[in-house]
Amino acid sequence: MLRLGRREFAPHERVIMAIVNRTPDSFYDQGATFHDEPALARVEQAVAEGAAIIDIGGVKAGPGEEVSAEEEVRRTVGFVAEVRRRFPDVVISVDTWRHEVGEAVCEAGADVLNDAWGGVDPRLAEVAARYGAGLVCTHAGGTEPRTRPHRATYDDVMADILDVTLGLAERAVELGVPRESVMIDPGHDFGKNTRHSLEATRRLGEMVATGWPVLVSLSNKDFVGETLDRPVKERVVGTLATTAVSAWLGAQVYRVHEVAETRQVLDMVSSIAGDREPAVARRGLA
């Protein structure tokens, strides 16, 4: 059972984590939710469309203008508090690698710390333990935050992913993070070229077999764009195809931009797998 905030998710329940970027320069929406009202409207829409988790980020993942910890706190903490007030039952995640930010957002009501840079600040897991928050343990290939990989090489990319993420997960539990609130993430694109990310997807079952809940962040990423030779705004179909494969292989949490479309894909896979009844079953019964 995956436990995050006030919510519990059964092992075969496929969960959506909706992206809400509090940045003026996000790669996908170019700052559409930088200001409070559009961001709150995005949260309301995402919850209505089936997201159980809202992932709030104050710094874009890619290179760009430097954002201090103080500025990241300014962009996220008040917003976390307002989302907590308006949506008491939603799971609030914050995408950060800094322990100072983790401390501030947990004080404001965050339930999960999404460490997309693979433990570069080891104190972040300590913060999660202190507040009883969930933690996402990600493989980033040793890449420094906000840098792009250059000629990344692995003898076996999945072996490296497992070594890193399982190590981070076990350390988190030893520190006091609830075991049922820890997720592992292969880190598509982070410290990887396109072939690495495709292999990580193809072998996702090896992560699922460890017993840790697997989170995938696939939405409109470069590996999808390069595979299909599509710009950022034309990667939805490729993302949804990758989502379906990941769901069939057993991933549980999906960090996405397109919530409604992803919900349909996940529900369809769940029904094919026998984990969900059809919404309507009339054909051949009249």
mmCIF file of C-alpha atoms in Angstrom:
data_model
loop_
_atom_site.group_PDB
_atom_site.id
_atom_site.type_symbol
_atom_site.label_atom_id
_atom_site.label_comp_id
_atom_site.label_asym_id
_atom_site.label_seq_id
_atom_site.Cartn_x
_atom_site.Cartn_y
_atom_site.Cartn_z
ATOM 1 C CA MET A 1 0.000 0.000 0.000
ATOM 2 C CA LEU A 2 1.365 3.401 -1.032
ATOM 3 C CA ARG A 3 0.579 6.059 1.592
ATOM 4 C CA LEU A 4 0.982 9.736 0.734
ATOM 5 C CA GLY A 5 -0.529 12.470 2.879
ATOM 6 C CA ARG A 6 -4.097 11.496 3.730
ATOM 7 C CA ARG A 7 -4.360 9.076 0.811
ATOM 8 C CA GLU A 8 -3.722 5.364 0.449
ATOM 9 C CA PHE A 9 -3.292 3.729 -2.955
ATOM 10 C CA ALA A 10 -3.643 0.007 -3.590
ATOM 11 C CA PRO A 11 -0.756 -1.736 -5.395
ATOM 12 C CA HIS A 12 -2.624 -1.936 -8.711
ATOM 13 C CA GLU A 13 -4.008 1.623 -8.513
ATOM 14 C CA ARG A 14 -2.445 3.808 -11.207
ATOM 15 C CA VAL A 15 -2.014 7.328 -9.843
ATOM 16 C CA ILE A 16 -1.648 10.672 -11.622
ATOM 17 C CA MET A 17 0.698 13.389 -10.370
ATOM 18 C CA ALA A 18 -0.150 16.651 -12.169
ATOM 19 C CA ILE A 19 2.624 19.148 -12.902
ATOM 20 C CA VAL A 20 2.157 22.736 -11.759
ATOM 21 C CA ASN A 21 5.245 24.832 -12.482
ATOM 22 C CA ARG A 22 5.720 28.082 -10.552
ATOM 23 C CA THR A 23 8.390 29.220 -12.987
ATOM 24 C CA PRO A 24 8.370 31.899 -15.705
ATOM 25 C CA ASP A 25 10.442 29.766 -18.079
ATOM 26 C CA SER A 26 9.182 26.167 -17.895
ATOM 27 C CA PHE A 27 10.046 24.160 -20.989
ATOM 28 C CA TYR A 28 6.481 23.105 -21.795
ATOM 29 C CA ASP A 29 4.066 25.882 -20.811
ATOM 30 C CA GLN A 30 6.496 28.834 -20.797
ATOM 31 C CA GLY A 31 5.285 30.140 -17.458
ATOM 32 C CA ALA A 32 1.513 29.667 -17.838
ATOM 33 C CA THR A 33 1.146 28.854 -14.125
ATOM 34 C CA PHE A 34 3.778 31.215 -12.735
ATOM 35 C CA HIS A 35 1.141 33.500 -11.209
ATOM 36 C CA ASP A 36 -1.187 32.367 -8.451
ATOM 37 C CA GLU A 37 -4.626 32.450 -10.074
ATOM 38 C CA PRO A 38 -3.729 30.497 -13.247
ATOM 39 C CA ALA A 39 -1.823 28.039 -11.073
ATOM 40 C CA LEU A 40 -4.758 27.529 -8.720
ATOM 41 C CA ALA A 41 -7.070 27.105 -11.703
ATOM 42 C CA ARG A 42 -4.683 24.470 -13.032
ATOM 43 C CA VAL A 43 -4.838 22.621 -9.697
ATOM 44 C CA GLU A 44 -8.632 22.696 -9.705
ATOM 45 C CA GLN A 45 -8.767 21.396 -13.280
ATOM 46 C CA ALA A 46 -6.198 18.669 -12.626
ATOM 47 C CA VAL A 47 -8.053 17.394 -9.569
ATOM 48 C CA ALA A 48 -11.337 17.414 -11.492
ATOM 49 C CA GLU A 49 -9.724 15.408 -14.295
ATOM 50 C CA GLY A 50 -8.422 12.719 -11.973
ATOM 51 C CA ALA A 51 -5.089 13.792 -10.478
ATOM 52 C CA ALA A 52 -4.544 12.614 -6.903
ATOM 53 C CA ILE A 53 -1.165 14.352 -6.521
ATOM 54 C CA ILE A 54 -0.161 17.911 -7.415
ATOM 55 C CA ASP A 55 3.574 18.348 -8.049
ATOM 56 C CA ILE A 56 4.685 21.948 -7.548
ATOM 57 C CA GLY A 57 8.046 23.091 -8.891
ATOM 58 C CA GLY A 58 9.787 26.420 -8.383
ATOM 59 C CA VAL A 59 12.828 25.867 -10.620
ATOM 60 C CA LYS A 60 12.857 24.592 -14.198
ATOM 61 C CA ALA A 61 14.862 21.411 -14.647
ATOM 62 C CA GLY A 62 16.944 22.659 -17.564
ATOM 63 C CA PRO A 63 19.624 25.343 -17.714
ATOM 64 C CA GLY A 64 18.502 28.934 -17.334
ATOM 65 C CA GLU A 65 18.508 31.901 -15.033
ATOM 66 C CA GLU A 66 19.881 31.084 -11.590
ATOM 67 C CA VAL A 67 17.213 30.639 -8.927
ATOM 68 C CA SER A 68 18.347 30.939 -5.324
ATOM 69 C CA ALA A 69 16.903 28.813 -2.534
ATOM 70 C CA GLU A 70 15.236 31.963 -1.195
ATOM 71 C CA GLU A 71 13.541 32.631 -4.530
ATOM 72 C CA GLU A 72 12.485 28.988 -4.836
ATOM 73 C CA VAL A 73 10.898 29.250 -1.387
ATOM 74 C CA ARG A 74 9.124 32.464 -2.408
ATOM 75 C CA ARG A 75 7.675 30.775 -5.495
ATOM 76 C CA THR A 76 6.438 27.647 -3.726
ATOM 77 C CA VAL A 77 5.698 28.012 -0.015
ATOM 78 C CA GLY A 78 2.729 30.392 -0.133
ATOM 79 C CA PHE A 79 1.258 28.440 -3.018
ATOM 80 C CA VAL A 80 1.613 25.136 -1.160
ATOM 81 C CA ALA A 81 -0.196 26.659 1.818
ATOM 82 C CA GLU A 82 -3.042 27.912 -0.388
ATOM 83 C CA VAL A 83 -3.415 24.571 -2.193
ATOM 84 C CA ARG A 84 -3.487 22.853 1.206
ATOM 85 C CA ARG A 85 -6.245 25.229 2.332
ATOM 86 C CA ARG A 86 -8.395 24.849 -0.793
ATOM 87 C CA PHE A 87 -7.812 21.144 -1.418
ATOM 88 C CA PRO A 88 -7.343 19.481 1.994
ATOM 89 C CA ASP A 89 -7.388 15.920 0.637
ATOM 90 C CA VAL A 90 -5.100 16.309 -2.373
ATOM 91 C CA VAL A 91 -1.541 15.013 -2.041
ATOM 92 C CA ILE A 92 0.903 17.906 -2.416
ATOM 93 C CA SER A 93 4.357 17.148 -3.787
ATOM 94 C CA VAL A 94 7.162 19.657 -4.270
ATOM 95 C CA ASP A 95 9.856 19.123 -6.876
ATOM 96 C CA THR A 96 13.089 20.300 -5.220
ATOM 97 C CA TRP A 97 16.606 19.085 -4.521
ATOM 98 C CA ARG A 98 17.327 21.574 -1.685
ATOM 99 C CA HIS A 99 16.798 20.690 1.957
ATOM 100 C CA GLU A 100 16.060 24.332 2.872
ATOM 101 C CA VAL A 101 13.175 24.372 0.408
ATOM 102 C CA GLY A 102 12.004 20.960 1.575
ATOM 103 C CA GLU A 103 11.867 22.194 5.153
ATOM 104 C CA ALA A 104 9.843 25.283 4.217
ATOM 105 C CA VAL A 105 7.296 23.474 2.037
ATOM 106 C CA CYS A 106 6.762 20.698 4.578
ATOM 107 C CA GLU A 107 6.027 23.374 7.174
ATOM 108 C CA ALA A 108 3.469 24.792 4.739
ATOM 109 C CA GLY A 109 1.724 21.436 4.252
ATOM 110 C CA ALA A 110 3.559 19.462 1.550
ATOM 111 C CA ASP A 111 3.188 15.677 1.748
ATOM 112 C CA VAL A 112 5.941 14.546 -0.652
ATOM 113 C CA LEU A 113 9.408 15.752 -1.639
ATOM 114 C CA ASN A 114 10.158 14.897 -5.268
ATOM 115 C CA ASP A 115 13.951 14.730 -5.427
ATOM 116 C CA ALA A 116 14.482 14.644 -9.184
ATOM 117 C CA TRP A 117 18.264 15.083 -8.944
ATOM 118 C CA GLY A 118 19.040 11.845 -7.155
ATOM 119 C CA GLY A 119 20.076 12.828 -3.650
ATOM 120 C CA VAL A 120 22.539 15.566 -4.590
ATOM 121 C CA ASP A 121 21.582 17.175 -1.261
ATOM 122 C CA PRO A 122 21.542 14.257 1.196
ATOM 123 C CA ARG A 123 19.833 16.407 3.834
ATOM 124 C CA LEU A 124 16.607 16.447 1.814
ATOM 125 C CA ALA A 125 15.860 12.860 2.868
ATOM 126 C CA GLU A 126 16.492 13.888 6.472
ATOM 127 C CA VAL A 127 13.833 16.582 6.109
ATOM 128 C CA ALA A 128 11.360 14.066 4.685
ATOM 129 C CA ALA A 129 12.038 11.777 7.641
ATOM 130 C CA ARG A 130 11.578 14.557 10.174
ATOM 131 C CA TYR A 131 8.191 15.547 8.762
ATOM 132 C CA GLY A 132 6.994 12.038 7.886
ATOM 133 C CA ALA A 133 6.777 13.113 4.245
ATOM 134 C CA GLY A 134 6.991 10.867 1.220
ATOM 135 C CA LEU A 135 10.120 10.891 -0.933
ATOM 136 C CA VAL A 136 10.791 10.230 -4.616
ATOM 137 C CA CYS A 137 14.230 8.643 -5.114
ATOM 138 C CA THR A 138 15.418 9.333 -8.645
ATOM 139 C CA HIS A 139 18.292 8.169 -10.828
ATOM 140 C CA ALA A 140 19.970 11.211 -12.390
ATOM 141 C CA GLY A 141 23.248 9.596 -13.394
ATOM 142 C CA GLY A 142 25.294 11.835 -11.115
ATOM 143 C CA THR A 143 24.282 14.901 -13.112
ATOM 144 C CA GLU A 144 24.434 18.241 -11.322
ATOM 145 C CA PRO A 145 21.075 20.026 -11.001
ATOM 146 C CA ARG A 146 19.981 21.965 -14.060
ATOM 147 C CA THR A 147 22.695 20.611 -16.341
ATOM 148 C CA ARG A 148 22.228 18.475 -19.421
ATOM 149 C CA PRO A 149 23.997 15.121 -19.824
ATOM 150 C CA HIS A 150 26.978 14.967 -22.158
ATOM 151 C CA ARG A 151 28.029 11.611 -23.600
ATOM 152 C CA ALA A 152 26.597 9.665 -20.659
ATOM 153 C CA THR A 153 27.693 6.026 -20.680
ATOM 154 C CA TYR A 154 26.610 2.980 -18.683
ATOM 155 C CA ASP A 155 27.717 -0.630 -18.837
ATOM 156 C CA ASP A 156 24.103 -1.462 -17.974
ATOM 157 C CA VAL A 157 21.765 1.483 -17.534
ATOM 158 C CA MET A 158 19.096 -0.436 -15.611
ATOM 159 C CA ALA A 159 21.666 -1.939 -13.259
ATOM 160 C CA ASP A 160 22.869 1.579 -12.488
ATOM 161 C CA ILE A 161 19.304 2.832 -12.025
ATOM 162 C CA LEU A 162 18.565 0.034 -9.567
ATOM 163 C CA ASP A 163 21.812 0.492 -7.661
ATOM 164 C CA VAL A 164 21.209 4.221 -7.170
ATOM 165 C CA THR A 165 17.474 4.289 -6.515
ATOM 166 C CA LEU A 166 17.418 1.307 -4.185
ATOM 167 C CA GLY A 167 20.338 2.770 -2.262
ATOM 168 C CA LEU A 168 18.540 6.097 -1.891
ATOM 169 C CA ALA A 169 15.292 4.366 -0.883
ATOM 170 C CA GLU A 170 16.910 2.195 1.783
ATOM 171 C CA ARG A 171 18.829 5.171 3.178
ATOM 172 C CA ALA A 172 15.588 7.156 3.377
ATOM 173 C CA VAL A 173 13.895 4.394 5.351
ATOM 174 C CA GLU A 174 16.898 4.095 7.674
ATOM 175 C CA LEU A 175 16.608 7.836 8.330
ATOM 176 C CA GLY A 176 12.933 7.427 9.238
ATOM 177 C CA VAL A 177 10.971 8.091 6.049
ATOM 178 C CA PRO A 178 7.959 5.739 6.137
ATOM 179 C CA ARG A 179 8.706 2.795 3.842
ATOM 180 C CA GLU A 180 5.189 2.925 2.430
ATOM 181 C CA SER A 181 5.794 6.551 1.358
ATOM 182 C CA VAL A 182 8.960 6.029 -0.699
ATOM 183 C CA MET A 183 8.887 5.819 -4.520
ATOM 184 C CA ILE A 184 11.667 5.131 -7.016
ATOM 185 C CA ASP A 185 12.002 6.887 -10.392
ATOM 186 C CA PRO A 186 14.241 5.819 -13.316
ATOM 187 C CA GLY A 187 14.741 9.492 -14.203
ATOM 188 C CA HIS A 188 13.989 9.558 -17.928
ATOM 189 C CA ASP A 189 16.268 12.103 -19.684
ATOM 190 C CA PHE A 190 18.155 12.890 -16.451
ATOM 191 C CA GLY A 191 21.765 11.859 -17.009
ATOM 192 C CA LYS A 192 20.649 9.796 -19.993
ATOM 193 C CA ASN A 193 20.496 9.933 -23.762
ATOM 194 C CA THR A 194 17.421 8.844 -25.688
ATOM 195 C CA ARG A 195 18.537 5.223 -26.036
ATOM 196 C CA HIS A 196 19.094 5.022 -22.270
ATOM 197 C CA SER A 197 15.580 6.326 -21.581
ATOM 198 C CA LEU A 198 14.055 3.885 -24.077
ATOM 199 C CA GLU A 199 15.903 0.999 -22.449
ATOM 200 C CA ALA A 200 14.822 2.167 -18.994
ATOM 201 C CA THR A 201 11.221 2.079 -20.220
ATOM 202 C CA ARG A 202 11.605 -1.323 -21.863
ATOM 203 C CA ARG A 203 13.073 -2.788 -18.652
ATOM 204 C CA LEU A 204 10.800 -0.998 -16.203
ATOM 205 C CA GLY A 205 9.534 -4.339 -14.955
ATOM 206 C CA GLU A 206 12.887 -4.852 -13.243
ATOM 207 C CA MET A 207 12.208 -1.805 -11.068
ATOM 208 C CA VAL A 208 8.654 -2.929 -10.353
ATOM 209 C CA ALA A 209 9.968 -6.348 -9.282
ATOM 210 C CA THR A 210 11.884 -4.724 -6.398
ATOM 211 C CA GLY A 211 8.574 -4.046 -4.641
ATOM 212 C CA TRP A 212 9.071 -0.289 -4.382
ATOM 213 C CA PRO A 213 6.330 1.810 -6.035
ATOM 214 C CA VAL A 214 7.685 3.139 -9.332
ATOM 215 C CA LEU A 215 7.071 6.727 -10.466
ATOM 216 C CA VAL A 216 7.692 7.731 -14.066
ATOM 217 C CA SER A 217 8.053 11.280 -15.356
ATOM 218 C CA LEU A 218 7.594 10.908 -19.114
ATOM 219 C CA SER A 219 5.542 13.901 -20.104
ATOM 220 C CA ASN A 220 6.681 15.530 -23.367
ATOM 221 C CA LYS A 221 10.329 14.784 -22.628
ATOM 222 C CA ASP A 222 13.215 14.970 -25.082
ATOM 223 C CA PHE A 223 13.537 11.195 -25.447
ATOM 224 C CA VAL A 224 9.971 11.159 -26.797
ATOM 225 C CA GLY A 225 10.728 14.087 -29.071
ATOM 226 C CA GLU A 226 13.922 12.552 -30.434
ATOM 227 C CA THR A 227 12.354 9.127 -30.915
ATOM 228 C CA LEU A 228 9.584 10.586 -33.077
ATOM 229 C CA ASP A 229 11.384 13.749 -34.263
ATOM 230 C CA ARG A 230 8.702 16.002 -32.792
ATOM 231 C CA PRO A 231 8.953 19.426 -31.088
ATOM 232 C CA VAL A 232 7.779 19.905 -27.517
ATOM 233 C CA LYS A 233 4.168 20.734 -28.390
ATOM 234 C CA GLU A 234 3.791 17.610 -30.578
ATOM 235 C CA ARG A 235 4.895 14.929 -28.106
ATOM 236 C CA VAL A 236 1.586 14.074 -26.463
ATOM 237 C CA VAL A 237 0.872 10.967 -28.556
ATOM 238 C CA GLY A 238 4.367 9.599 -27.960
ATOM 239 C CA THR A 239 4.055 10.371 -24.258
ATOM 240 C CA LEU A 240 0.736 8.529 -24.009
ATOM 241 C CA ALA A 241 2.145 5.504 -25.849
ATOM 242 C CA THR A 242 5.051 5.395 -23.392
ATOM 243 C CA THR A 243 2.589 5.813 -20.530
ATOM 244 C CA ALA A 244 0.574 2.797 -21.691
ATOM 245 C CA VAL A 245 3.695 0.628 -21.913
ATOM 246 C CA SER A 246 4.859 1.795 -18.478
ATOM 247 C CA ALA A 247 1.447 1.072 -16.997
ATOM 248 C CA TRP A 248 1.400 -2.430 -18.466
ATOM 249 C CA LEU A 249 4.858 -3.047 -16.994
ATOM 250 C CA GLY A 250 3.648 -1.989 -13.549
ATOM 251 C CA ALA A 251 4.597 1.635 -12.877
ATOM 252 C CA GLN A 252 2.228 3.158 -10.331
ATOM 253 C CA VAL A 253 2.623 6.965 -10.370
ATOM 254 C CA TYR A 254 2.686 9.164 -13.503
ATOM 255 C CA ARG A 255 3.933 12.762 -13.445
ATOM 256 C CA VAL A 256 2.130 14.469 -16.325
ATOM 257 C CA HIS A 257 0.981 17.657 -18.020
ATOM 258 C CA GLU A 258 -2.106 16.180 -19.775
ATOM 259 C CA VAL A 259 -4.204 14.782 -16.938
ATOM 260 C CA ALA A 260 -7.463 13.889 -18.702
ATOM 261 C CA GLU A 261 -5.745 12.059 -21.558
ATOM 262 C CA THR A 262 -3.453 10.190 -19.163
ATOM 263 C CA ARG A 263 -6.414 9.180 -16.985
ATOM 264 C CA GLN A 264 -8.083 7.549 -19.989
ATOM 265 C CA VAL A 265 -4.915 5.682 -20.938
ATOM 266 C CA LEU A 266 -4.376 4.419 -17.396
ATOM 267 C CA ASP A 267 -8.021 3.406 -16.979
ATOM 268 C CA MET A 268 -7.909 1.504 -20.264
ATOM 269 C CA VAL A 269 -4.742 -0.343 -19.265
ATOM 270 C CA SER A 270 -6.222 -1.082 -15.834
ATOM 271 C CA SER A 271 -9.318 -2.587 -17.423
ATOM 272 C CA ILE A 272 -7.306 -4.681 -19.888
ATOM 273 C CA ALA A 273 -5.200 -5.921 -16.964
ATOM 274 C CA GLY A 274 -8.353 -6.865 -15.041
ATOM 275 C CA ASP A 275 -7.810 -4.297 -12.278
ATOM 276 C CA ARG A 276 -10.781 -2.081 -13.207
ATOM 277 C CA GLU A 277 -14.316 -2.783 -14.392
ATOM 278 C CA PRO A 278 -15.505 -1.032 -17.588
ATOM 279 C CA ALA A 279 -17.336 2.201 -16.834
ATOM 280 C CA VAL A 280 -20.262 0.930 -18.926
ATOM 281 C CA ALA A 281 -20.958 -2.615 -20.187
ATOM 282 C CA ARG A 282 -23.977 -2.778 -22.494
ATOM 283 C CA ARG A 283 -22.654 -4.276 -25.717
ATOM 284 C CA GLY A 284 -24.228 -7.634 -26.515
ATOM 285 C CA LEU A 285 -26.360 -7.552 -23.356
ATOM 286 C CA ALA A 286 -29.518 -5.802 -24.615
#
